Amino acid sequence: GQQVMQIPQYQHVQEGEDFTTYCNSSTTLSNIQWYKQRPGGHPVFLIQLVKSGEVKKQKRLTFQFGEAKKNSSLHITATQTTDVGTYFCAGTTDSWGKLQFGAGTQVVVTP
Amino acid sequence: DTAVSQTPKYLVTQMGNDKSIKCEQNLGHDTMYWYKQDSKKFLKIMFSYNNKELIINETVPNRFSPKSPDKAHLNLHINSLELGDSAVYFCASSQTISGNTIYFGEGSWLTVV
């Protein structure tokens, strides 16, 4: 079964609004990574979080790693049409030995 | 300067045919992967090689056979193609297997008719 759960699967956002996508695991993660895939493109690495409670920002994107290192979130403020795409979280543990991808959140932005 | 390059980008073929997708990375990474992405965007790992050795082989039909002649190349051969094989296949690489950043190729769009 899927070890990294991601919600929502789809997100329709009005341009200028904020939204958040969430990633959850039943297992404590060593790190979590976020990727973005533009329509017709390939997944591209955005960021990696390693420490408990870590928060990182990239312009309008805020990434957070939970205190228990079992969940993460990506919050986008003032959504723009360039934010369209699918956002994947991916986590790993020492025992998994590989990166497990979530199902992705497909984001559609309405002008 | 494409880091992970795969060919062909588009492939339309008939059921029952055999096809190959080639992949090369110039990042000096030890680990390479094949992922399959279906129409719902699920990214499913198929295979992983570390220094030419197969280390991950998910539940993939044995019609799919990866080959890694050296650590910079990982090719995927598919026999007896079926309609359900239609998907985007991504080659990828990472420094090592242990949770490092994954660099994806641009994808190969396979359509089986």
XYZ file of C-alpha atoms in Angstrom, chain A residues 3-98:
96
model
C 3.207 4.733 2.427
C 3.086 8.445 1.726
C -0.404 9.905 1.452
C -1.039 13.244 -0.167
C -4.201 15.356 -0.135
C -6.049 16.792 -1.875
C -5.662 14.969 -5.162
C -7.070 17.940 -7.078
C -7.133 21.614 -6.214
C -8.891 24.339 -8.184
C -7.730 27.761 -7.115
C -8.725 31.245 -8.150
C -5.761 33.366 -9.112
C -4.655 35.377 -6.100
C -5.962 32.898 -3.532
C -3.881 30.773 -1.183
C -3.928 27.003 -0.921
C -2.212 24.198 0.944
C -1.407 20.615 0.028
C -0.627 18.041 2.696
C 1.541 14.976 2.915
C 1.240 12.312 5.611
C 3.058 9.159 6.575
C 2.370 6.631 9.311
C 6.132 6.220 9.666
C 8.654 8.760 10.892
C 10.483 10.067 7.866
C 14.197 10.772 7.525
C 13.466 13.588 5.145
C 10.771 14.849 2.858
C 11.163 16.332 -0.583
C 8.782 18.294 -2.783
C 8.674 18.221 -6.558
C 6.683 20.157 -9.128
C 5.610 18.816 -12.493
C 4.293 21.312 -15.022
C 1.685 20.031 -17.515
C 3.512 18.033 -20.161
C 6.746 18.255 -18.206
C 8.751 16.176 -15.799
C 8.985 16.355 -11.999
C 11.495 18.938 -10.837
C 12.951 19.062 -7.344
C 11.808 22.041 -5.260
C 13.121 21.503 -1.758
C 14.161 19.045 0.926
C 13.261 19.203 4.625
C 15.222 17.219 7.157
C 14.711 18.629 10.645
C 11.690 18.266 12.870
C 9.510 21.388 12.643
C 11.581 22.813 9.797
C 10.059 25.618 7.741
C 11.522 26.799 4.455
C 10.309 29.457 2.062
C 10.778 29.972 -1.630
C 9.123 33.241 -2.595
C 5.387 32.510 -2.333
C 5.906 28.852 -1.384
C 6.216 27.786 2.266
C 7.233 24.235 3.110
C 6.833 22.756 6.551
C 7.963 19.496 8.145
C 5.943 18.340 11.138
C 7.371 18.060 14.624
C 6.967 14.292 14.563
C 8.439 14.135 11.044
C 5.366 12.278 9.833
C 3.736 15.047 7.860
C 4.559 17.982 5.671
C 2.735 20.774 3.932
C 3.223 23.109 1.024
C 1.413 26.434 1.218
C 1.251 28.758 -1.777
C 0.138 32.342 -1.279
C -1.356 34.599 -3.954
C -1.530 31.803 -6.517
C -0.480 32.680 -10.046
C -1.132 30.884 -13.327
C 2.515 29.813 -13.294
C 1.738 27.677 -10.237
C -0.286 25.276 -12.392
C 0.998 21.714 -12.214
C 1.191 18.658 -10.019
C 3.002 18.893 -6.715
C 4.480 15.707 -5.307
C 5.847 15.070 -1.871
C 8.325 12.236 -1.456
C 9.612 10.802 1.770
C 12.097 8.222 2.855
C 13.093 6.311 5.940
C 16.238 4.387 6.753
C 14.336 1.113 6.380
C 12.643 1.988 3.088
C 15.962 2.765 1.425
C 14.214 4.608 -1.374
